[in-house]
Amino acid sequence: MPAENLTRAEARDRAAVVDVRSYDVALDLTTGDTTFASTTTLRFAGRAGAATFVDLIAPVVHRVTLNGTDLDPALVVADSRILLEDLADENELVVVADCAYMNTGEGLHRFVDPVDGEVYLYSQFEVADSRRVFAVFEQPDLKATFRFTVTAPEHWTVISNSSTPEPVPAHDGAARWEFAPTPRLSSYVTAVVAGPYHRETGELTSSDGRTIPLGVLCRASLAQHLDAPDILDVTRAGFAFYEELFAMPYPFEKYDQIFVPEFNAGAMENAGAVTFLEGYVFRSKVPEATVERRAVTILHELAHMWFGDLVTMRWWDDLWLNESFAEYASTLATAEATPWRQAWTTFASMEKSWAYRQDQLPSTHPIVADIRDLEDVEVNFDGITYAKGASVLKQLVSWVGYEQFFAGVRAYFERHAWGNTQLRDLLVELEKTSGRDLGAWSGLWLERAGVTLLRPEVEVDDQGVITSFAVLQEAPAAHAHLRPHRLAVGGYDLVEQPDGSTRLERTLRVELDVDGERTEVAEMVGQERPALVLVNDDDLAYAKIRLDEQSLAVATDHLHAFSDSLPRTLVWGAAWDMTRDGELGARDFVGLVLANIAHETDSSVVLVLLRQLATTLELYVAPEHRVAATAAAAERLWELASSAGEGSDLQLQLAKAFAARATTPEQLDRVAGLVDGTVALGGLSVDTDLRWELLTALVAGGRADADDVER
């Protein structure tokens, strides 16, 4: 029996038999606390005489009617499927069932707010959980229109993909919302959200002149913390940026963003009704890195409205492309259209470091994974699918050219709007606009795992003039294949400033194609050797990098002196890779972080460095030195927090890091003092979230117990 799985072969066979027209889905959310009533009317064309199946996971199926004939549920319902035999050319299926509320973040999730006892519902259908709410052909290439009718308590708000209609009275204390049909969508991006949500509204004018209503929603008990104006500012900036970049208006009629409880992921790109992790409603002061992450997430989901919802993957093999494009586009939009202009620095520090780490594990896999069935999908929501995929797309943009890449994307949207595609459909458009053959590129980058390493080889004469310069490429034994790269080599020199300080500024840049074990860089020959040479300047390529001996010495002594944050972050990344690879001592990396972190200007980089510091102290420092190194690091973190700007982002992050590393009696006394108010850092507010982190440190240090936590 199939249980709840579906294979790619079965999906392909079913798509050859049916062509889905429409769904009418009626849900009654007033029938109890564990189940709800679901009635699906499904209209589809079929191959006359053929058999197929529809998907449904439900505790009870009351009725199955195909083309006016009642079928015995005991005979046709098994596991997650309803057998449909002897199809006609045009078919109507009606399925009446009781479906179950979930508390696992799948299907229709039900949450009871402990603050006021109110019930909140939201759907989460990716990968294959719309079948927990209505009968459906659960595969992305069988698109259809969806018309939802929802009966719910009259004081609730109900959201779906279409604009929310005025409710009409139903039975006592209940109302009915009858939504207009959607455009053609895959079932996994449909949505139903219901409950007494607090709602704030806005609007914008689309590039085609339409007024697009905007909504931002959260639980009523969190309303005081919802910073809707900031969320809407990012949203409006994203709309304007994407509509111009894609040369296509927003494809739906409204845009709601709902922050929901107990969400399993960061967000979900339901068409016009995006759900977000409730943690993005900030109850306390958070690092600026978290605020930036929320902005990137908002723009990631907005990008999916075009790439994912308007044009959708045929099968889950191209999940990586769906997510990687949104990740790349959202970083681009953040850097170009929001206050976080350093977004590519954040990308290098967070996303790419995640990708490099995942790509060196035994569990790594090619970006294009072989998704044979639904179970294969579940193991591919990882750093390869998201972060490496987006990094390789960034490399592809450099490989074919920015203008050529987005010309191809525009043609792709125009050609395939409201349809389904495969990777090759996009590559065809990019080959047309760029003139590059992407077949070999795709094979090396997308179908093979692993990350290569690039290092410079520099020779100079007695006057310091470069006589030979090459980029060397190495591959790990487990993935022994080299790749072509489009990258930049940068030269940085120490330049005295008018105020007498010294900055590391770029004085030389060469962009080129690198391929094979050794690539000569003729443009560097005859140049005076810069103080620091940076391979993969501007972070165009996906590769680990090394610094030559002179560059490493300059970087170590002057890391804080970079004028720009991105090259500094690339040097940080090289130092971290060297530490993980055993080429730089763990305590040397600890010293490098503690000597330079106070000069960091990017919140996300600080966040990542503190995580790497923690990993180094906990795992990489030799056991015989670990206790002393941790205590010394905590002491230095306290000193840095004490001297940081009052109320600054840096102070907050350093204080949290100090508490997490505090081990000595004196250090734990300071943490306890921050909790009870006898110790203070000027400008640091011990709010709800920070207090929990401090208490966690005290419990870990044996200085607090359950009574202290409950107090």
XYZ file of C-alpha atoms in Angstrom:
711
model
C 0.000 0.000 0.000
C 1.283 3.523 -0.729
C 0.690 4.911 2.805
C 1.272 8.674 2.363
C 4.047 8.613 -0.216
C 3.829 9.569 -3.897
C 6.498 8.762 -6.441
C 7.647 10.909 -9.332
C 6.679 8.130 -11.727
C 3.153 7.992 -10.318
C 2.828 11.774 -10.612
C 4.024 11.658 -14.229
C 1.533 8.902 -15.067
C -1.330 10.756 -13.402
C -0.522 13.986 -15.231
C -0.840 12.055 -18.502
C -4.372 10.997 -17.557
C -5.989 14.117 -16.074
C -6.149 17.855 -16.733
C -7.553 19.637 -13.698
C -10.044 22.473 -14.163
C -11.184 23.686 -10.756
C -11.748 23.007 -7.082
C -14.642 24.206 -4.944
C -13.639 23.616 -1.326
C -16.115 24.175 1.519
C -14.721 24.031 5.060
C -16.767 24.239 8.263
C -14.467 25.165 11.143
C -17.220 25.124 13.781
C -17.716 21.358 14.098
C -15.358 20.673 17.012
C -11.881 20.953 18.453
C -10.304 17.960 16.706
C -11.883 17.794 13.246
C -13.556 20.050 10.686
C -15.950 19.327 7.841
C -14.492 19.351 4.324
C -16.422 19.114 1.062
C -14.485 19.160 -2.219
C -16.007 19.455 -5.675
C -13.278 18.754 -8.205
C -13.725 19.158 -11.968
C -11.188 17.691 -14.366
C -10.755 16.305 -17.849
C -9.686 12.698 -18.117
C -8.804 9.953 -20.522
C -12.031 8.088 -21.042
C -12.024 4.667 -19.430
C -8.787 5.230 -17.545
C -8.254 4.955 -13.792
C -6.376 7.271 -11.446
C -6.507 8.393 -7.831
C -7.032 11.569 -5.827
C -5.244 12.321 -2.548
C -6.867 12.787 0.866
C -5.713 12.203 4.435
C -8.768 12.260 6.693
C -10.030 10.320 9.727
C -13.442 9.836 8.124
C -14.598 9.930 4.506
C -18.397 10.142 4.380
C -19.075 10.251 0.663
C -17.302 9.890 -2.677
C -19.335 10.695 -5.789
C -17.811 10.476 -9.277
C -19.904 11.797 -12.156
C -23.111 11.351 -10.164
C -22.333 7.816 -9.008
C -21.762 7.205 -5.308
C -18.695 5.089 -4.619
C -18.309 3.017 -1.457
C -15.610 4.673 0.665
C -14.775 1.289 2.182
C -13.798 0.063 -1.283
C -12.145 3.109 -2.868
C -10.419 4.832 0.081
C -7.083 3.405 1.201
C -4.263 5.141 3.056
C -4.001 8.601 1.495
C -5.735 7.793 -1.804
C -9.191 7.534 -3.317
C -9.362 5.239 -6.343
C -11.192 6.642 -9.375
C -12.004 4.191 -12.147
C -13.683 4.457 -15.553
C -13.106 8.165 -16.035
C -15.117 10.188 -18.540
C -13.808 12.901 -20.854
C -15.071 15.479 -18.357
C -15.432 14.547 -14.696
C -16.882 15.900 -11.476
C -15.799 14.411 -8.165
C -17.408 15.271 -4.827
C -15.725 14.155 -1.604
C -17.239 14.794 1.829
C -14.964 14.111 4.796
C -14.052 15.046 8.323
C -10.431 16.227 8.323
C -8.220 16.532 11.376
C -6.696 19.660 12.842
C -2.957 19.255 13.274
C -0.548 20.538 15.900
C 2.580 19.642 13.943
C 2.628 22.567 11.530
C 1.137 20.492 8.696
C -2.253 20.708 7.025
C -4.532 22.970 9.064
C -2.655 23.769 12.277
C -4.685 24.630 15.404
C -3.291 26.718 18.245
C -4.955 27.890 21.463
C -3.486 31.152 22.744
C -2.581 30.692 26.423
C -3.038 34.435 26.975
C -6.735 34.717 26.099
C -7.864 31.200 25.142
C -8.606 32.193 21.544
C -8.139 29.669 18.730
C -5.912 30.402 15.726
C -5.731 28.307 12.565
C -3.398 28.440 9.594
C -2.591 26.100 6.733
C 0.826 24.803 5.740
C 0.619 22.717 2.573
C 4.183 22.379 1.296
C 5.272 19.721 0.495
C 2.117 17.611 0.222
C -0.327 18.531 2.956
C -3.222 20.227 1.185
C -4.593 16.654 1.115
C -5.057 16.956 4.886
C -7.671 19.663 4.255
C -9.413 18.724 0.983
C -9.367 16.068 -1.729
C -6.733 17.027 -4.291
C -4.380 15.870 -7.009
C -1.367 16.583 -4.778
C 1.422 17.377 -7.231
C 2.695 20.782 -8.381
C 2.141 20.325 -12.128
C -1.627 19.753 -11.856
C -2.617 23.381 -11.473
C -6.223 24.537 -11.191
C -8.384 27.354 -9.893
C -9.504 27.151 -6.243
C -12.650 28.610 -4.736
C -12.794 28.388 -0.934
C -15.901 28.761 1.197
C -15.219 28.860 4.933
C -17.653 28.749 7.843
C -16.130 29.986 11.099
C -17.007 31.881 14.302
C -18.383 35.270 13.328
C -15.760 37.251 15.287
C -12.920 35.645 13.359
C -10.950 36.919 10.378
C -10.568 34.510 7.467
C -7.767 34.848 4.903
C -7.167 32.931 1.698
C -5.449 33.535 -1.636
C -8.272 35.690 -2.970
C -9.409 38.906 -1.303
C -11.435 38.373 1.860
C -15.160 38.879 1.117
C -17.747 40.292 3.487
C -19.021 37.367 5.558
C -22.689 36.352 5.528
C -24.532 34.898 8.530
C -24.473 31.120 8.903
C -25.791 29.232 11.925
C -25.792 30.707 15.437
C -22.579 32.574 16.205
C -21.002 31.643 12.881
C -20.493 33.311 9.530
C -19.561 32.167 6.047
C -16.834 33.628 3.819
C -17.258 32.887 0.107
C -13.979 33.602 -1.698
C -13.669 34.264 -5.421
C -11.786 31.677 -7.510
C -8.005 32.007 -7.650
C -5.905 32.024 -10.811
C -4.408 28.647 -11.740
C -2.239 27.536 -8.832
C -0.497 24.477 -7.508
C -2.322 23.209 -4.439
C 0.706 23.601 -2.172
C 0.565 27.429 -2.418
C -3.134 27.714 -1.577
C -4.003 28.803 1.944
C -6.663 29.141 4.612
C -5.918 31.214 7.719
C -8.637 31.796 10.319
C -8.970 33.191 13.818
C -9.365 36.480 15.683
C -6.168 37.828 14.115
C -5.211 41.454 14.647
C -4.925 43.145 11.256
C -3.201 46.301 10.050
C -3.633 47.473 6.486
C -1.999 49.471 3.750
C -1.888 49.592 -0.020
C 0.380 50.262 -2.962
C 0.045 50.992 -6.652
C 1.308 48.245 -8.934
C 3.251 49.013 -12.105
C 0.091 48.339 -14.130
C -1.888 50.932 -12.153
C -3.839 48.535 -9.932
C -4.225 49.270 -6.227
C -2.909 46.277 -4.274
C -4.354 45.983 -0.736
C -1.781 45.006 1.884
C -2.432 43.308 5.200
C -0.184 42.473 8.163
C -1.666 40.150 10.778
C -0.737 38.472 14.041
C -2.390 37.083 17.171
C -4.362 39.717 19.078
C -2.208 39.156 22.164
C 0.887 40.207 20.176
C -0.668 43.257 18.534
C 1.249 45.739 20.686
C 4.534 44.345 19.349
C 3.624 44.268 15.640
C 5.712 46.869 13.803
C 3.539 46.854 10.693
C 4.909 50.147 9.270
C 8.419 48.694 9.013
C 7.101 45.477 7.466
C 5.066 47.424 4.918
C 8.025 49.662 4.068
C 10.087 46.605 3.128
C 7.138 45.133 1.242
C 6.564 48.266 -0.845
C 10.263 48.499 -1.649
C 10.222 44.865 -2.764
C 7.174 45.320 -4.986
C 8.728 48.266 -6.796
C 12.080 46.521 -7.202
C 10.716 43.210 -8.479
C 8.122 44.671 -10.812
C 10.842 46.674 -12.546
C 13.445 43.887 -12.478
C 11.048 41.238 -13.809
C 9.217 43.644 -16.161
C 5.970 42.087 -14.978
C 3.334 43.391 -12.552
C 2.578 41.532 -9.342
C 0.425 38.604 -10.516
C -2.178 38.487 -7.719
C -4.892 40.835 -6.436
C -3.791 41.441 -2.838
C -0.920 40.655 -0.462
C -1.412 39.547 3.133
C 1.442 38.673 5.499
C 0.390 36.670 8.557
C 2.685 35.974 11.514
C 1.540 32.665 12.970
C 2.339 30.597 16.095
C 4.241 27.295 16.191
C 5.431 27.653 12.602
C 7.981 25.045 11.512
C 9.977 27.197 9.094
C 10.767 30.845 8.420
C 7.874 31.544 6.058
C 5.707 30.042 3.313
C 4.958 31.589 -0.076
C 1.202 30.987 -0.266
C -0.007 33.081 -3.195
C -1.076 36.453 -1.817
C -1.292 35.057 1.739
C 2.234 34.518 3.058
C 2.667 32.995 6.512
C 5.676 33.847 8.699
C 7.296 32.578 11.840
C 5.781 34.461 14.767
C 9.264 35.072 16.121
C 9.510 37.896 13.586
C 7.128 39.872 15.807
C 9.734 41.249 18.180
C 8.672 41.383 21.825
C 12.101 42.567 22.953
C 15.132 44.273 21.485
C 16.815 41.997 18.961
C 20.116 42.342 17.106
C 19.919 44.355 13.910
C 20.945 41.113 12.194
C 17.552 39.650 13.098
C 15.711 42.693 11.766
C 17.684 42.387 8.525
C 16.905 38.660 8.375
C 13.199 39.463 8.614
C 13.525 41.910 5.716
C 15.319 39.297 3.594
C 12.637 36.743 4.469
C 9.851 39.164 3.484
C 11.570 39.745 0.138
C 12.305 36.028 -0.313
C 8.606 35.176 -0.070
C 7.639 38.100 -2.291
C 10.035 36.864 -4.994
C 8.205 33.535 -4.918
C 5.029 35.237 -6.133
C 6.699 35.250 -9.558
C 9.241 32.436 -9.258
C 7.315 29.615 -7.626
C 3.666 30.672 -7.703
C 3.223 32.261 -11.154
C 5.749 29.860 -12.707
C 6.037 26.636 -10.742
C 8.352 23.633 -10.815
C 6.946 20.570 -12.562
C 8.166 18.219 -9.830
C 10.186 18.555 -6.642
C 13.505 17.909 -8.459
C 13.610 21.677 -8.973
C 12.821 22.634 -5.396
C 16.405 23.916 -5.211
C 15.812 26.345 -8.095
C 12.619 27.632 -6.514
C 14.343 28.373 -3.208
C 17.722 29.412 -4.578
C 16.228 31.986 -6.922
C 14.171 33.504 -4.093
C 17.226 33.557 -1.830
C 19.396 35.245 -4.469
C 16.687 37.708 -5.534
C 15.829 38.644 -1.947
C 19.460 39.428 -1.137
C 19.726 41.501 -4.307
C 16.525 43.377 -3.436
C 17.688 43.954 0.140
C 20.990 45.398 -1.067
C 19.418 47.561 -3.778
C 16.080 48.670 -2.330
C 16.270 48.724 1.491
C 18.459 50.374 4.144
C 20.514 47.164 4.448
C 22.876 47.999 1.612
C 25.478 45.593 2.993
C 23.211 42.576 2.350
C 25.839 40.829 0.232
C 28.193 40.999 3.210
C 25.507 39.286 5.269
C 25.039 36.725 2.496
C 28.763 35.935 2.457
C 28.907 35.697 6.228
C 25.736 33.694 6.881
C 24.394 31.901 3.808
C 27.690 30.999 2.178
C 29.307 29.854 5.416
C 26.269 27.610 5.918
C 26.672 26.256 2.393
C 30.400 25.607 2.776
C 29.793 23.775 6.048
C 27.023 21.586 4.619
C 28.987 20.906 1.447
C 31.872 19.385 3.405
C 29.744 16.937 5.381
C 29.292 13.270 4.404
C 25.609 14.117 3.864
C 26.276 16.622 1.085
C 24.557 16.091 -2.247
C 24.369 17.756 -5.659
C 22.239 20.895 -5.886
C 20.013 19.091 -8.382
C 18.907 16.170 -6.250
C 17.179 13.078 -7.560
C 13.749 13.449 -5.964
C 12.174 10.070 -6.590
C 9.240 10.577 -4.218
C 7.814 12.815 -1.508
C 10.034 11.276 1.157
C 13.113 12.406 -0.775
C 11.848 16.004 -0.695
C 11.852 16.171 3.087
C 15.620 15.670 3.388
C 16.455 18.403 0.880
C 15.359 21.523 2.757
C 18.966 22.219 3.712
C 21.993 24.433 3.189
C 22.662 22.922 -0.234
C 19.168 23.621 -1.572
C 18.997 27.149 -0.159
C 22.449 28.592 0.465
C 24.680 26.744 -2.010
C 21.992 26.976 -4.661
C 21.721 30.741 -4.197
C 25.522 31.074 -4.170
C 25.783 29.169 -7.436
C 23.028 31.308 -8.955
C 25.086 34.351 -7.974
C 28.022 32.751 -9.788
C 25.763 32.065 -12.786
C 24.792 35.750 -12.891
C 28.495 36.625 -13.081
C 29.096 33.873 -15.650
C 26.417 35.028 -18.105
C 26.251 38.713 -17.104
C 23.726 40.551 -14.934
C 21.718 42.125 -17.754
C 21.726 38.910 -19.756
C 20.613 36.881 -16.752
C 17.576 39.018 -16.007
C 16.693 39.356 -19.682
C 16.483 35.575 -19.663
C 14.413 35.571 -16.483
C 11.943 38.051 -18.006
C 11.563 35.873 -21.097
C 11.079 32.831 -18.836
C 8.251 34.519 -16.919
C 6.609 35.716 -20.112
C 6.753 32.309 -21.760
C 5.697 30.163 -18.811
C 3.294 32.333 -16.766
C 0.724 30.204 -14.881
C 2.498 27.051 -16.052
C 5.074 24.536 -14.862
C 8.712 24.238 -15.843
C 11.956 22.368 -15.383
C 15.489 23.715 -14.967
C 16.165 23.333 -18.679
C 13.401 25.820 -19.494
C 15.287 28.556 -17.634
C 18.688 27.574 -19.024
C 17.337 27.771 -22.584
C 16.360 31.404 -22.045
C 19.708 32.231 -20.428
C 21.627 30.638 -23.297
C 19.663 32.778 -25.754
C 20.401 36.030 -23.918
C 24.033 35.320 -22.995
C 25.354 33.217 -25.860
C 26.943 30.844 -23.333
C 26.431 27.088 -23.563
C 25.248 26.154 -20.090
C 25.131 22.393 -20.525
C 28.651 21.715 -19.242
C 28.308 24.453 -16.612
C 25.116 22.854 -15.312
C 26.722 19.427 -15.115
C 29.723 20.628 -13.103
C 27.905 23.031 -10.816
C 24.485 21.528 -10.308
C 24.952 17.793 -10.665
C 28.089 17.292 -8.560
C 28.645 17.902 -4.873
C 31.579 19.478 -3.082
C 33.394 22.799 -2.886
C 36.769 23.601 -4.442
C 39.539 25.747 -2.952
C 41.244 28.696 -4.651
C 44.594 30.167 -3.676
C 46.871 32.764 -5.285
C 50.431 32.044 -6.377
C 52.394 35.297 -6.541
C 56.016 35.896 -7.571
C 57.714 39.309 -7.423
C 61.101 40.747 -8.311
C 63.454 42.702 -6.050
C 61.429 45.887 -6.593
C 58.185 44.225 -5.516
C 56.763 44.060 -9.053
C 54.687 40.987 -9.884
C 56.454 38.719 -12.361
C 53.981 35.832 -12.192
C 50.441 35.515 -10.864
C 48.194 32.471 -11.013
C 45.014 31.234 -9.335
C 45.349 27.599 -8.261
C 42.296 25.398 -7.820
C 42.113 22.277 -5.653
C 39.327 19.758 -5.137
C 38.762 17.403 -2.198
C 39.410 13.727 -2.819
C 35.773 12.829 -2.180
C 34.601 15.203 -4.927
C 37.598 15.388 -7.235
C 36.301 17.669 -9.944
C 37.310 21.229 -10.723
C 34.845 23.877 -11.832
C 34.874 26.984 -14.025
C 34.551 30.252 -12.071
C 33.903 33.836 -13.011
C 35.619 35.830 -10.291
C 37.587 38.931 -9.384
C 41.062 39.198 -7.926
C 41.477 42.270 -5.753
C 44.575 44.064 -4.541
C 44.458 46.079 -1.307
C 46.998 48.547 0.054
C 47.366 50.415 3.330
C 46.375 54.014 2.592
C 46.880 56.808 5.094
C 43.756 58.905 5.677
C 43.570 62.686 6.292
C 43.019 62.062 10.011
C 46.241 60.043 10.230
C 44.575 56.642 10.393
C 45.377 53.851 7.947
C 42.786 52.000 5.863
C 42.985 48.945 3.635
C 41.605 50.121 0.311
C 41.285 48.348 -3.001
C 43.796 49.646 -5.519
C 43.567 46.907 -8.143
C 40.834 44.626 -9.531
C 40.908 42.051 -12.318
C 37.831 40.032 -13.324
C 38.378 36.818 -15.278
C 37.322 33.230 -15.954
C 39.183 30.653 -13.882
C 39.203 27.009 -14.953
C 41.357 23.969 -14.260
C 44.182 23.522 -11.766
C 46.022 26.700 -12.741
C 44.868 29.915 -14.372
C 47.440 32.568 -15.229
C 46.361 36.154 -14.568
C 48.364 38.141 -17.101
C 46.767 41.454 -16.075
C 48.509 41.245 -12.691
C 51.994 40.860 -14.151
C 53.944 44.126 -14.139
C 51.848 45.613 -11.342
C 53.379 46.570 -8.022
C 52.441 43.839 -5.599
C 49.578 44.989 -3.322
C 49.897 44.530 0.425
C 47.010 42.066 0.363
C 45.753 39.909 -2.505
C 42.174 38.663 -2.281
C 41.022 35.885 -4.593
C 37.244 35.969 -5.140
C 36.989 39.658 -4.361
C 33.352 40.833 -4.443
C 32.397 37.223 -3.575
C 31.265 36.311 -7.094
C 32.355 32.653 -6.977
C 31.388 29.731 -4.770
C 34.719 28.448 -3.436
C 36.817 28.418 -0.308
C 39.784 30.755 -0.541
C 43.224 31.010 0.991
C 45.484 34.016 1.475
C 49.158 33.893 0.584
C 51.619 34.312 3.463
C 52.080 38.080 3.085
C 48.361 38.746 2.659
C 47.521 36.665 5.738
C 50.005 38.635 7.834
C 48.599 41.966 6.624
C 45.048 40.784 7.207
C 45.828 39.593 10.724
C 47.448 42.899 11.685
C 44.962 45.182 9.899
C 41.697 43.232 9.681
C 39.734 46.113 11.197
C 41.227 48.562 8.682
C 39.238 47.520 5.592
C 37.220 50.412 4.213
C 34.492 48.037 3.038
C 32.781 45.267 4.968
C 32.630 42.640 2.209
C 36.380 42.055 1.717
C 36.829 41.999 5.486
C 34.114 39.351 5.702
C 35.800 37.300 2.982
C 39.008 37.358 5.018
C 37.027 36.303 8.103
C 35.613 33.448 6.042
C 39.076 32.362 4.929
C 40.308 32.394 8.524
C 37.326 30.307 9.622
C 37.873 27.779 6.825
C 41.548 27.542 7.760
C 40.550 26.883 11.366
C 38.086 24.155 10.398
C 40.671 22.629 8.068
C 43.358 22.609 10.764
C 45.587 25.198 9.068
C 45.046 27.899 11.716
C 45.197 27.128 15.419
C 41.883 27.229 17.247
C 43.199 29.567 19.933
C 44.688 31.775 17.210
C 41.208 32.121 15.691
C 39.771 32.922 19.135
C 42.392 35.638 19.535
C 41.686 37.027 16.068
C 37.965 37.325 16.837
C 38.416 38.905 20.254
C 40.980 41.383 18.912
C 38.808 42.589 16.034
C 35.130 42.010 16.705
C 34.673 45.389 18.389
C 35.534 47.050 15.071
C 32.859 45.159 13.103
C 30.181 47.373 11.586
C 27.783 44.665 10.384
C 25.440 43.111 12.930
C 25.113 39.881 10.964
C 28.890 39.462 10.811
C 29.110 39.959 14.582
C 26.397 37.357 15.040
C 28.231 34.815 12.881
C 31.624 35.507 14.467
C 30.191 34.946 17.938
C 28.692 31.648 16.799
C 32.033 30.613 15.320
C 33.771 31.678 18.517
C 31.421 29.447 20.500
C 31.997 26.492 18.173
C 35.760 26.944 18.367
C 35.787 27.074 22.163
C 33.443 24.121 22.533
C 34.832 21.814 19.837
C 38.134 22.918 18.314
C 40.257 24.125 21.241
C 42.183 21.193 22.699
C 40.460 19.734 25.782
C 43.401 20.545 28.070
C 43.130 24.238 27.158
C 39.349 24.518 26.847
C 38.427 25.614 30.372
C 41.056 28.329 30.527
C 40.378 29.523 26.976
C 36.641 29.750 27.623
C 37.083 31.689 30.857
C 39.542 34.087 29.208
C 37.241 34.589 26.230
C 34.286 35.325 28.523
C 36.361 37.875 30.413
C 37.329 39.606 27.186
C 33.708 39.596 25.999
C 32.691 41.334 29.232
C 35.394 43.960 28.720
C 34.224 44.543 25.157
C 30.564 44.756 26.210
C 31.494 47.260 28.928
C 33.300 49.509 26.454
C 30.786 49.186 23.595
C 28.447 52.047 22.828
C 25.641 52.312 25.372
C 22.500 50.638 24.083
C 24.266 49.600 20.883
C 23.645 46.474 18.865
C 27.242 45.410 19.504
C 26.774 45.761 23.260
C 23.669 43.573 23.191
C 25.342 40.803 21.212
C 28.512 40.880 23.324
C 26.523 40.771 26.559
C 24.584 37.734 25.355
C 27.805 36.027 24.259
C 29.433 36.769 27.622
C 26.525 35.216 29.497
C 26.610 32.102 27.318
C 30.338 31.627 27.968
C 30.395 32.632 31.673
C 31.887 29.847 33.794
C 33.869 31.279 36.719
C 32.183 32.325 39.986
C 32.973 35.961 39.310
C 31.514 35.806 35.800
C 28.347 34.083 36.998
C 28.051 36.742 39.728
C 27.926 39.368 36.987
C 25.247 37.447 35.099
C 23.186 37.150 38.292
C 23.698 40.853 38.891
C 22.354 41.697 35.447
C 19.225 39.690 36.280
C 18.580 41.216 39.706
C 19.738 44.706 38.771
C 22.780 44.919 41.053
C 25.083 44.967 37.999
C 24.441 47.172 35.005
C 25.884 47.873 31.592
C 25.036 51.424 30.606
C 22.203 51.439 28.089
C 21.574 47.675 28.239
C 17.931 46.932 28.962
C 17.284 43.507 30.487
C 13.970 42.873 28.748
C 11.970 39.645 28.518
C 14.077 37.800 25.967
C 17.438 38.875 27.375
C 16.335 37.869 30.881
C 15.593 34.363 29.626
C 19.044 34.120 28.065
C 20.683 35.281 31.286
C 18.651 32.782 33.316
C 19.663 30.031 30.908
C 23.317 30.888 31.561
C 22.759 30.772 35.314
C 21.020 27.393 35.105
C 23.853 26.044 32.949
C 26.362 27.357 35.485
C 24.542 25.761 38.411
C 23.528 29.126 39.874
C 19.767 28.940 39.277
C 17.086 26.257 39.523
C 13.460 25.730 38.557
C 12.221 28.034 41.313
C 14.397 30.869 39.976
C 13.029 30.317 36.489
C 9.412 30.324 37.701
C 9.924 33.370 39.938
